[in-house]
Structure formats: C-alpha cells, structure tokens
mmCIF file of N, CA and C in Angstrom:
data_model
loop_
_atom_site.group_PDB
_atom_site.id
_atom_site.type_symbol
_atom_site.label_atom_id
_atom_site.label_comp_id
_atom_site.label_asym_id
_atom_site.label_seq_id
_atom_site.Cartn_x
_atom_site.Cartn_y
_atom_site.Cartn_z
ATOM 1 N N UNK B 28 23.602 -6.811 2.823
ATOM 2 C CA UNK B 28 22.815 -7.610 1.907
ATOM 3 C C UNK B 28 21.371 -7.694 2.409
ATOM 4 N N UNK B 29 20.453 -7.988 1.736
ATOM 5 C CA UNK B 29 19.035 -7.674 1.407
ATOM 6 C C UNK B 29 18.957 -9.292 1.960
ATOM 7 N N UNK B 30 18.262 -9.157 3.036
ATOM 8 C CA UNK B 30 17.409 -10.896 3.659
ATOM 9 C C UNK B 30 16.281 -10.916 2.137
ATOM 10 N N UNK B 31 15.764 -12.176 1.782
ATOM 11 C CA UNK B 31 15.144 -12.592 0.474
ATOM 12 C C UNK B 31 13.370 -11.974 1.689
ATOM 13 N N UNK B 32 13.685 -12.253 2.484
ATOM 14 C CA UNK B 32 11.994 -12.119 3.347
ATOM 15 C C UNK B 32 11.976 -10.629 3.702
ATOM 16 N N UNK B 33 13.055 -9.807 3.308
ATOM 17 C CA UNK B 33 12.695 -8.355 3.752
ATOM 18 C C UNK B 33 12.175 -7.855 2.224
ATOM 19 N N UNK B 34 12.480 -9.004 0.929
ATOM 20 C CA UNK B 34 11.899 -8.392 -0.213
ATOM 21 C C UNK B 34 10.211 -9.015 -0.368
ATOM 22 N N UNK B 35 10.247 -10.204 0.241
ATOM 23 C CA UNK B 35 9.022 -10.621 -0.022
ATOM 24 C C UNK B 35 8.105 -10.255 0.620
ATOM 25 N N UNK B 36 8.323 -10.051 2.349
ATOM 26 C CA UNK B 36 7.087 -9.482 2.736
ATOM 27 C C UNK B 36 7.488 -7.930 3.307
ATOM 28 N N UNK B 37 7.655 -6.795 2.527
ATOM 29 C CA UNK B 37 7.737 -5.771 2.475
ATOM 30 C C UNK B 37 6.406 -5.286 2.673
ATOM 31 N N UNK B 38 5.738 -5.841 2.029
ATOM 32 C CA UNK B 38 4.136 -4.913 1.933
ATOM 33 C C UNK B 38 3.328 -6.045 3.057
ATOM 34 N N UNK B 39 3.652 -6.537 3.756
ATOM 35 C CA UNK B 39 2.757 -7.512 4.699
ATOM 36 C C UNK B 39 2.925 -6.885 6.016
ATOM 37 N N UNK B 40 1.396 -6.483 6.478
ATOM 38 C CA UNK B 40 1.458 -5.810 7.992
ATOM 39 C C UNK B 40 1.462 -7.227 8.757
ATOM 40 N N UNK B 41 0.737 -8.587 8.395
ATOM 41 C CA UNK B 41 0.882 -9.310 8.997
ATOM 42 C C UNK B 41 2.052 -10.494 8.431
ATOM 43 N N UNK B 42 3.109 -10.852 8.944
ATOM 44 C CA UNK B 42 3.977 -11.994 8.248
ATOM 45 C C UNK B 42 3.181 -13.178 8.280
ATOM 46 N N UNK B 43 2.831 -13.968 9.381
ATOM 47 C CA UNK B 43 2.949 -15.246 9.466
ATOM 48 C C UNK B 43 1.528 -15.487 8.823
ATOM 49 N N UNK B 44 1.340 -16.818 8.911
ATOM 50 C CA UNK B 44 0.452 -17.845 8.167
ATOM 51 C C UNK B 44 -0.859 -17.915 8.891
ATOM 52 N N UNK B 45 -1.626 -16.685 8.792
ATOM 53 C CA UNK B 45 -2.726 -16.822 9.881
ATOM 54 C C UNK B 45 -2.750 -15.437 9.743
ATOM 55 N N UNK B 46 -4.356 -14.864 10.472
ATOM 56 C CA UNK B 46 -4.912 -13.533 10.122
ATOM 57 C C UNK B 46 -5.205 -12.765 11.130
ATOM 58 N N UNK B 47 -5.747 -11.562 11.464
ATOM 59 C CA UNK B 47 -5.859 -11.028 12.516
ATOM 60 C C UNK B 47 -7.319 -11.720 13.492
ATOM 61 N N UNK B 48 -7.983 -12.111 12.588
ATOM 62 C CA UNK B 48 -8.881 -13.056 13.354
ATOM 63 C C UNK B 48 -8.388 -13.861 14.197
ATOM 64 N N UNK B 49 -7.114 -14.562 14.338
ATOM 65 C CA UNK B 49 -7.376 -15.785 14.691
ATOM 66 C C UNK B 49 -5.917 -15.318 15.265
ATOM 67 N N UNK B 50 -5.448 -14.743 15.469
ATOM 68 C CA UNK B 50 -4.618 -14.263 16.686
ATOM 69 C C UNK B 50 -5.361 -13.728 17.540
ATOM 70 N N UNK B 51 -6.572 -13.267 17.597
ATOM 71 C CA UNK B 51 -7.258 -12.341 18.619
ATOM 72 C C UNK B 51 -8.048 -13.904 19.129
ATOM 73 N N UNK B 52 -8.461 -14.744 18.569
ATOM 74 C CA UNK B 52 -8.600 -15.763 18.846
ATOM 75 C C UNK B 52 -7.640 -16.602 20.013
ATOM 76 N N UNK B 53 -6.594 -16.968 19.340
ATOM 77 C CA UNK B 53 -5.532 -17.065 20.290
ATOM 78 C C UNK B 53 -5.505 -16.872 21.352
ATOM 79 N N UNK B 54 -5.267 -15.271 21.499
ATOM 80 C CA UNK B 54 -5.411 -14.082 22.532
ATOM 81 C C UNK B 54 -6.784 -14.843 23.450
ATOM 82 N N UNK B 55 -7.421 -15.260 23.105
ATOM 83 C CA UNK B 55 -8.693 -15.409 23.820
ATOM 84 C C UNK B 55 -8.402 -16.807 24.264
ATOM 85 N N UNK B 56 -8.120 -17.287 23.572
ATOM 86 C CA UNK B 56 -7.919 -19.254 24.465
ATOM 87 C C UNK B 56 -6.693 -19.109 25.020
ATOM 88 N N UNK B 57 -5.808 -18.230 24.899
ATOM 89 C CA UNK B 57 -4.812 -18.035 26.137
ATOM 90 C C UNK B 57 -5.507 -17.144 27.025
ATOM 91 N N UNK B 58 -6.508 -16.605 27.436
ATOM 92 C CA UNK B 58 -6.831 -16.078 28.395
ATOM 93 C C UNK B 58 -5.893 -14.399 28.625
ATOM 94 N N UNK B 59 -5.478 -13.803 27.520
ATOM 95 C CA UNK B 59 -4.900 -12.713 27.929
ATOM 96 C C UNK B 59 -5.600 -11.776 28.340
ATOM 97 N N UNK B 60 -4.951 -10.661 28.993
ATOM 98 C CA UNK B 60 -5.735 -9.634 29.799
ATOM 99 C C UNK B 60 -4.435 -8.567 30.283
ATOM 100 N N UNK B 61 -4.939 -7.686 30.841
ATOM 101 C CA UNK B 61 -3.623 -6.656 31.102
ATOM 102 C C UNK B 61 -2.794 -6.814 32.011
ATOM 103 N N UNK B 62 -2.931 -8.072 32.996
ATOM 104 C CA UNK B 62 -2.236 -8.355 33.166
ATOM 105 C C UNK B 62 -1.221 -9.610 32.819
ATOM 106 N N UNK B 63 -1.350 -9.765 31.817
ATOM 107 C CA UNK B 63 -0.553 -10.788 31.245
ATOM 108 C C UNK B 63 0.658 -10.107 30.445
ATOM 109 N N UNK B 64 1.727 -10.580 30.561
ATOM 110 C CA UNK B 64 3.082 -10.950 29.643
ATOM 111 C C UNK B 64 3.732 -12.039 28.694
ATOM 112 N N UNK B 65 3.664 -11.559 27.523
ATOM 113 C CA UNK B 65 3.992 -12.490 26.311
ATOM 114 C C UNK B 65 5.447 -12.323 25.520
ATOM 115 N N UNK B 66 5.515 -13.313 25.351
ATOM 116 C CA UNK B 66 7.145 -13.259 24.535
ATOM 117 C C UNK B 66 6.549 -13.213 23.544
ATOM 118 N N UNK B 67 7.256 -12.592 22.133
ATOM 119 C CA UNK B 67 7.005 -12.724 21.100
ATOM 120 C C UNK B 67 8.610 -13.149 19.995
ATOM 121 N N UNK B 68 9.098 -14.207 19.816
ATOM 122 C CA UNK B 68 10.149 -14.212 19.044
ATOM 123 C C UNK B 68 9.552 -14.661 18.220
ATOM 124 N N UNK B 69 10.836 -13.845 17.153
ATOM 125 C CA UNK B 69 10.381 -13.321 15.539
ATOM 126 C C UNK B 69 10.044 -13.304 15.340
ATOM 127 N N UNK B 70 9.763 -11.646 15.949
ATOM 128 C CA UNK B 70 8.576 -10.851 16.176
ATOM 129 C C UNK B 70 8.151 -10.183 14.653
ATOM 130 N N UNK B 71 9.431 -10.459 13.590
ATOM 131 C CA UNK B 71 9.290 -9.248 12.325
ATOM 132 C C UNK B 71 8.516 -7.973 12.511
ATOM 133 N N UNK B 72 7.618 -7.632 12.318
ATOM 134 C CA UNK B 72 7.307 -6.255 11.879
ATOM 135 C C UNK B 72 6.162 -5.679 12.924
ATOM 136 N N UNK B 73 5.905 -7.053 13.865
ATOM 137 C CA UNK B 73 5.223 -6.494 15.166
ATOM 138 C C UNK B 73 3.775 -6.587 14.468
ATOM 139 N N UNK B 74 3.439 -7.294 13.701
ATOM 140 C CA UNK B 74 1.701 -8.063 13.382
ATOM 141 C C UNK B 74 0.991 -8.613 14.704
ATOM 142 N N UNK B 75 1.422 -9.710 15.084
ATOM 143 C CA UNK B 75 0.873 -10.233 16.207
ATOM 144 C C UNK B 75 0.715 -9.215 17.462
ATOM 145 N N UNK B 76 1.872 -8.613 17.826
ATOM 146 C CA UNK B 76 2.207 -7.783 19.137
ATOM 147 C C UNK B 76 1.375 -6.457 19.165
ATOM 148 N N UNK B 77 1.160 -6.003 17.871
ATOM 149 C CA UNK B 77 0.428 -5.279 17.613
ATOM 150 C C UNK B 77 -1.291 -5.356 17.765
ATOM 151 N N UNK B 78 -1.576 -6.535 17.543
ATOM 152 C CA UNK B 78 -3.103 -7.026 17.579
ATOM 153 C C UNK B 78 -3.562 -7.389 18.703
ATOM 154 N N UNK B 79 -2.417 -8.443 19.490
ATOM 155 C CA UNK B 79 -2.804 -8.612 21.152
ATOM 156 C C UNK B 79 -3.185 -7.849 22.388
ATOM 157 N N UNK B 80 -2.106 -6.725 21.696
ATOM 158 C CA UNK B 80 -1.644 -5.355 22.651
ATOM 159 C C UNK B 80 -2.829 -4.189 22.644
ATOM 160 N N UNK B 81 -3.490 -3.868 21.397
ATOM 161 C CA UNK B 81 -4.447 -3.330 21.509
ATOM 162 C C UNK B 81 -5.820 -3.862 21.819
ATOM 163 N N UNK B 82 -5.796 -5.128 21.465
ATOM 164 C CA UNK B 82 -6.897 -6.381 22.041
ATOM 165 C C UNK B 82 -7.084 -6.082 23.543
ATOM 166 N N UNK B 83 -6.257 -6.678 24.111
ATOM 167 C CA UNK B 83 -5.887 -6.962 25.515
ATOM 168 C C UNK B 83 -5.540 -6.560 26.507
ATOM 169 N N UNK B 84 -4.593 -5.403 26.062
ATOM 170 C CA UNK B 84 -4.115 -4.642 26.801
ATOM 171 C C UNK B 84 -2.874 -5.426 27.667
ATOM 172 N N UNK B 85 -2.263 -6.655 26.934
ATOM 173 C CA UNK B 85 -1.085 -7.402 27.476
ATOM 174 C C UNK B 85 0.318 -6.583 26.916
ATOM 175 N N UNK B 86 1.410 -7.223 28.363
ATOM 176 C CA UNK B 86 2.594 -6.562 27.823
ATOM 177 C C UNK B 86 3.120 -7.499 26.731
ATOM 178 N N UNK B 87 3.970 -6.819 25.894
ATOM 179 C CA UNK B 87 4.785 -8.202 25.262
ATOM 180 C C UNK B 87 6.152 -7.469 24.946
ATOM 181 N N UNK B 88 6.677 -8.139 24.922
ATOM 182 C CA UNK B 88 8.321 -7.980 24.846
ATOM 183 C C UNK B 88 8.418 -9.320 23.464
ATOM 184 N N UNK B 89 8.968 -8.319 22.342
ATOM 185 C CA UNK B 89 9.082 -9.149 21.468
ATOM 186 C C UNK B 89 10.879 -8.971 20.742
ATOM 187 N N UNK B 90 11.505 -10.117 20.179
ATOM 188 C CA UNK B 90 12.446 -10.528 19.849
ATOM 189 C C UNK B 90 12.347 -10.373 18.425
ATOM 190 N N UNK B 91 13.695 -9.737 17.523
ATOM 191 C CA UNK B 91 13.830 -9.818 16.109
ATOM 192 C C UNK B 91 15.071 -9.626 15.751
ATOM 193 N N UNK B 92 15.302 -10.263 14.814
ATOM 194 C CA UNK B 92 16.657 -10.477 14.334
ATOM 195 C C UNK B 92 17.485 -9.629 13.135
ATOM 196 N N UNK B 93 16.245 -9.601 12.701
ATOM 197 C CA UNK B 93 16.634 -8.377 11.435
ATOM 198 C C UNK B 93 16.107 -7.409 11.810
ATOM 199 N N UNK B 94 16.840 -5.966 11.558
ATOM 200 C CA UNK B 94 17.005 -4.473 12.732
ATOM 201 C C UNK B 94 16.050 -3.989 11.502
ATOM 202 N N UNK B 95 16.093 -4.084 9.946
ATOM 203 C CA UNK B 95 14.442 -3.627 9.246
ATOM 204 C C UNK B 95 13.490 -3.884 9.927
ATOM 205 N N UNK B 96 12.664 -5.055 9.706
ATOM 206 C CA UNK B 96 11.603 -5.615 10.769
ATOM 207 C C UNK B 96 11.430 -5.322 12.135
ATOM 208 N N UNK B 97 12.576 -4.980 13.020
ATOM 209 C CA UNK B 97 11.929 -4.620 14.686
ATOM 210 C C UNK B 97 12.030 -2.979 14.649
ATOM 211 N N UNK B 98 13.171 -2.530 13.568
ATOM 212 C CA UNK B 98 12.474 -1.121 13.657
ATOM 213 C C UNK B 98 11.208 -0.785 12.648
ATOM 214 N N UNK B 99 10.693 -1.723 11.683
ATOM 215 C CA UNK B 99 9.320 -1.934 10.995
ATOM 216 C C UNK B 99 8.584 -1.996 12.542
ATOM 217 N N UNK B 100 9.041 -2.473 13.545
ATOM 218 C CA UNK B 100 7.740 -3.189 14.742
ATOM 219 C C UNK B 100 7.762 -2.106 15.407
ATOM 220 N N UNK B 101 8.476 -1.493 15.711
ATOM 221 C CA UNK B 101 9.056 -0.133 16.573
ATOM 222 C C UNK B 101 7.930 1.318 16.342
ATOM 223 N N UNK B 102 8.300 1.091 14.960
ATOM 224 C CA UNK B 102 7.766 2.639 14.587
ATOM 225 C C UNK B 102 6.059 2.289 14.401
ATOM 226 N N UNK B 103 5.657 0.888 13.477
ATOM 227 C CA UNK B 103 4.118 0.478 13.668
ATOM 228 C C UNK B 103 3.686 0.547 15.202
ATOM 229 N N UNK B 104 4.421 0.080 16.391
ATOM 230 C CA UNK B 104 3.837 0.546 17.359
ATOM 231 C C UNK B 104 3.991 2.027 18.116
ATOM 232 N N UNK B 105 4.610 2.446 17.630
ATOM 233 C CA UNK B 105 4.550 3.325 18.222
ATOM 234 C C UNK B 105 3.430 4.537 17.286
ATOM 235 N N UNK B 106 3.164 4.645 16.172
ATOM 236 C CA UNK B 106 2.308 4.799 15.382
ATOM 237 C C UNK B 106 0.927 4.656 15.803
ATOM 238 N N UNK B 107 0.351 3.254 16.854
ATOM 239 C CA UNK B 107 -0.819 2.934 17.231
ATOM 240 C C UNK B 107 -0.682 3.351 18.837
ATOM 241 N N UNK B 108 0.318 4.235 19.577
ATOM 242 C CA UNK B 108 0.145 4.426 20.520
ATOM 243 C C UNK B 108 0.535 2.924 21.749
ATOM 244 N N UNK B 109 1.351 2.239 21.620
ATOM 245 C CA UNK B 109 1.229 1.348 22.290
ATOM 246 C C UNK B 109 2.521 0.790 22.512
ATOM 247 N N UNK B 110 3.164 1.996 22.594
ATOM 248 C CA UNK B 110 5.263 2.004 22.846
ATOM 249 C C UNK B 110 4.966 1.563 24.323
ATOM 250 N N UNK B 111 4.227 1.642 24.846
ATOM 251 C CA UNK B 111 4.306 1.237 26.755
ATOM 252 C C UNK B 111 3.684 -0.088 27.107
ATOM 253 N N UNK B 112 3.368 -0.573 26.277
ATOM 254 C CA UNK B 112 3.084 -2.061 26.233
ATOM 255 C C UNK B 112 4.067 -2.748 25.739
ATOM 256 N N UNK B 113 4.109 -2.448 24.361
ATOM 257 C CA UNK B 113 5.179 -3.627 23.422
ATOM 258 C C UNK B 113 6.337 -3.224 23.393
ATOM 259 N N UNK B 114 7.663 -3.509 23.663
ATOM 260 C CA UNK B 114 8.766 -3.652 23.742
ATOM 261 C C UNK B 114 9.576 -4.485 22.998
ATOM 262 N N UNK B 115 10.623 -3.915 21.368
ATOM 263 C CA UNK B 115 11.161 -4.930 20.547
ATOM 264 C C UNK B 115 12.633 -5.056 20.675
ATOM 265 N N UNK B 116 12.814 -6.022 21.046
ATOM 266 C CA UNK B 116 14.694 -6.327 21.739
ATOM 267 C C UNK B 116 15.054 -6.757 19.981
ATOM 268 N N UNK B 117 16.291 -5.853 19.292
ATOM 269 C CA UNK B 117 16.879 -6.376 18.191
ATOM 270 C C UNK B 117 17.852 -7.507 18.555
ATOM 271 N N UNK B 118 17.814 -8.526 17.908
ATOM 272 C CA UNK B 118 18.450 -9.616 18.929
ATOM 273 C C UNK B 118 18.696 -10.844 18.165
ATOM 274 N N UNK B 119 19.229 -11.806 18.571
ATOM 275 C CA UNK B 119 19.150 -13.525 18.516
ATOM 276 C C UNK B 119 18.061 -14.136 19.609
ATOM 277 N N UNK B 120 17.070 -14.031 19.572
ATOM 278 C CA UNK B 120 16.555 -15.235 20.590
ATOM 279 C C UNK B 120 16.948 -16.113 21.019
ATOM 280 N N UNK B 121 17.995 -16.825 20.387
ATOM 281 C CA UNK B 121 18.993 -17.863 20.772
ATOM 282 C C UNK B 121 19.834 -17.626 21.864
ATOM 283 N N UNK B 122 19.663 -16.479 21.746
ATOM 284 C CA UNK B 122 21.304 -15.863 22.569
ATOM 285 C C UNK B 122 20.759 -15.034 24.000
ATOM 286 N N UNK B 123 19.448 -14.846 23.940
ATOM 287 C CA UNK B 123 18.857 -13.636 24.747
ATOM 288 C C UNK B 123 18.672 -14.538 26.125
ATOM 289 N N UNK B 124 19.033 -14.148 27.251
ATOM 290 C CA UNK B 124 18.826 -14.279 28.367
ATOM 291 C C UNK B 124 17.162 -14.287 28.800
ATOM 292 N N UNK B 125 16.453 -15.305 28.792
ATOM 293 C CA UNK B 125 14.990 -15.765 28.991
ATOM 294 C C UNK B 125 15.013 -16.740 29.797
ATOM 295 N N UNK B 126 13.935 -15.833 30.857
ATOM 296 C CA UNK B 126 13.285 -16.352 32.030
ATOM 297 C C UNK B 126 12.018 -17.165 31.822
ATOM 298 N N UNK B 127 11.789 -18.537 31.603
ATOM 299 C CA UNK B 127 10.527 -19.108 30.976
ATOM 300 C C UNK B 127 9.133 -18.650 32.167
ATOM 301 N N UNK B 128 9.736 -18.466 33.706
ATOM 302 C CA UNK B 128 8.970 -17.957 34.333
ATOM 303 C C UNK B 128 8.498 -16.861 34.131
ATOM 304 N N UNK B 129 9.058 -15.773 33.766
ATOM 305 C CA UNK B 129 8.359 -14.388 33.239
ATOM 306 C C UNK B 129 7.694 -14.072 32.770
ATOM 307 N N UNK B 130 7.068 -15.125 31.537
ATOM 308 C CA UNK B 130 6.253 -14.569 30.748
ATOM 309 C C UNK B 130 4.831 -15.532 30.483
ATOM 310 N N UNK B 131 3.470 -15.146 30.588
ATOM 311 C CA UNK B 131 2.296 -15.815 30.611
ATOM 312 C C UNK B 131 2.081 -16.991 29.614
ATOM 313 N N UNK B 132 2.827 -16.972 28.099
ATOM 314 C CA UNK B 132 2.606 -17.108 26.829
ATOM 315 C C UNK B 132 3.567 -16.773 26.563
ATOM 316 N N UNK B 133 3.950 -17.768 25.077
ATOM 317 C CA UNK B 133 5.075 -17.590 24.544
ATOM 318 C C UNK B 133 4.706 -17.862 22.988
ATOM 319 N N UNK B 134 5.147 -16.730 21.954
ATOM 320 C CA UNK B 134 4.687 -16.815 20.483
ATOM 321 C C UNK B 134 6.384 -17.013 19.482
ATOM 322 N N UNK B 135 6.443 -18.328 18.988
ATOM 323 C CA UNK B 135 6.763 -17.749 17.669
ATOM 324 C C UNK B 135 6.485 -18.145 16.054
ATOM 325 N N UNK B 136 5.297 -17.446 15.866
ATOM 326 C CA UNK B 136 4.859 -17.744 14.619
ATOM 327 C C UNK B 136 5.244 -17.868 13.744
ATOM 328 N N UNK B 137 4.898 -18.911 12.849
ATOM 329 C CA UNK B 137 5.496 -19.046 11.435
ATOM 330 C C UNK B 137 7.734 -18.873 11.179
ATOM 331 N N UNK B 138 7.717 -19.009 12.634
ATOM 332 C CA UNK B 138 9.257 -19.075 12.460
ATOM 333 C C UNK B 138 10.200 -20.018 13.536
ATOM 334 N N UNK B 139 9.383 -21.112 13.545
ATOM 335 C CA UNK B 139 10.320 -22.314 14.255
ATOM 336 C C UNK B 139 11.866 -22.378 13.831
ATOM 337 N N UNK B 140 11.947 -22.221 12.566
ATOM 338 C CA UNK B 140 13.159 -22.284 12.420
ATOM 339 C C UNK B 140 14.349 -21.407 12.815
ATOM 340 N N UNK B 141 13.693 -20.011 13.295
ATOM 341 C CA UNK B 141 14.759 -19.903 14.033
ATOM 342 C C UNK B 141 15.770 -20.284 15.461
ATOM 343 N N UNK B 142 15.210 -21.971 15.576
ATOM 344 C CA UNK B 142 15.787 -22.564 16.393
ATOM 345 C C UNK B 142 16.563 -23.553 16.063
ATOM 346 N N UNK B 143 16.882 -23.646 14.896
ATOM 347 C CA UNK B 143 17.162 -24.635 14.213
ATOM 348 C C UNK B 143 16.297 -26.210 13.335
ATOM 349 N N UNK B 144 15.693 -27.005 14.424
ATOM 350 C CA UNK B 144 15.128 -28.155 13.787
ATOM 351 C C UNK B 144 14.041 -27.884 14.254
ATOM 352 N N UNK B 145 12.763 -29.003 14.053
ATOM 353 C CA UNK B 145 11.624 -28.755 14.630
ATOM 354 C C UNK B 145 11.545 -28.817 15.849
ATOM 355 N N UNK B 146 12.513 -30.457 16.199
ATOM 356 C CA UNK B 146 12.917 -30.219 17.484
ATOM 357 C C UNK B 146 13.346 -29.933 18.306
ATOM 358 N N UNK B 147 14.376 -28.916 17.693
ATOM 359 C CA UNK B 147 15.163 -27.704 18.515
ATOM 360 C C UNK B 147 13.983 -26.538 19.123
ATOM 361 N N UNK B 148 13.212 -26.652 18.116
ATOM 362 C CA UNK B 148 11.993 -25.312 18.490
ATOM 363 C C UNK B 148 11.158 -26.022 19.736
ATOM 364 N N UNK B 149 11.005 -27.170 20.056
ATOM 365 C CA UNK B 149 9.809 -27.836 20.889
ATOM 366 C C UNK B 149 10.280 -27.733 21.937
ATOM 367 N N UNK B 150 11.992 -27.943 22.131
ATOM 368 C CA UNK B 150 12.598 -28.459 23.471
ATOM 369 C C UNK B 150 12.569 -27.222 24.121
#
C-alpha cells in the first residue's frame, strides 16, 4: 500500500517545513564543519542531508522508514557525489541502536511524530 506522503510529496526535493536557506542556516548556528557528525531521522528523501553535506562537508547518517524515500535519499545522493558522507539506514528510529554520544547534532524535521507524542519526541 501507497503511504498518503509518498503521494503528496512525490515531487518535493525538500519535505519538511523550511527551505534550503535556512537549513544552511542551521548548519551554521550548529557550527558544522567536516568534522562533525549528524543524525538525521526521517530522513525521507535526503533534503536536509543533502544540503548540509555539500555545505559542510559533515558526515550524517540518516534514518527512514519508508524504503521509497531512503532509496529516493540514496540515489539523490549519490547523484550529487556525496555517497561517502551521507549514509541512509532503512529503519525504525525507534528501534535503531543510538549512541547520543556519537553524533554532533541531531535532526528530525518536520517529523516529531515519529516518536509518538510531542513528548515522546523531547525526552
């Protein structure tokens, strides 16, 4: 069966609620740089991971749940040359074995809910 968000944002290089401006923004008040490492859960189609990564030159290891979208993130990065930076685990984030020490920054845009409540996403 067809997720309702693999029909709606089909044609969206970027998903979430915010533009490439202002993730590179981001990128900048987090202080990224090449040596930095970022989580990215639900990651969809690799918008963000994509913009940081060529920005910055940071690693990111990003999380997605629907196997359209991380192989959408897969092939867009690898398309821009930047398969040795970004890394997309098809997955549950819920379920994935995460080290909060590992990683510089932690993204998940426009999709709190895949933690359940708001305050499931904060804790």
């Amino acid at each position: 069966m067809t997720w309702p968000w693999e029909i709606v944002e089909r044609d969206h290089d970027l998903q979430n609620p915010t533009s490439p401006e202002k993730i590179r923004l981001l990128g900048e008040y987090l202080r990224l740089s090449s040596a930095s490492r970022v989580l990215d859960v639900a990651c969809g189609k690799g918008g963000p991971a994509l913009i940081l990564a060529s920005t910055y030159g940071c690693r990111i290891h990003g999380i997605e749940v629907r196997p359209t979208f991380a192989d959408g993130a897969r092939a867009r990065i690898a398309a821009a040359g930047l398969d040795e930076l970004v890394e997309i685990q098809t997955g549950d984030a819920a379920e994935a074995p995460l080290e909060p020490e590992a990683w510089d920054a932690a993204l998940c845009l426009g999709a709190a809910f895949v933690w359940g409540t708001i305050a499931d996403a904060a804790a």
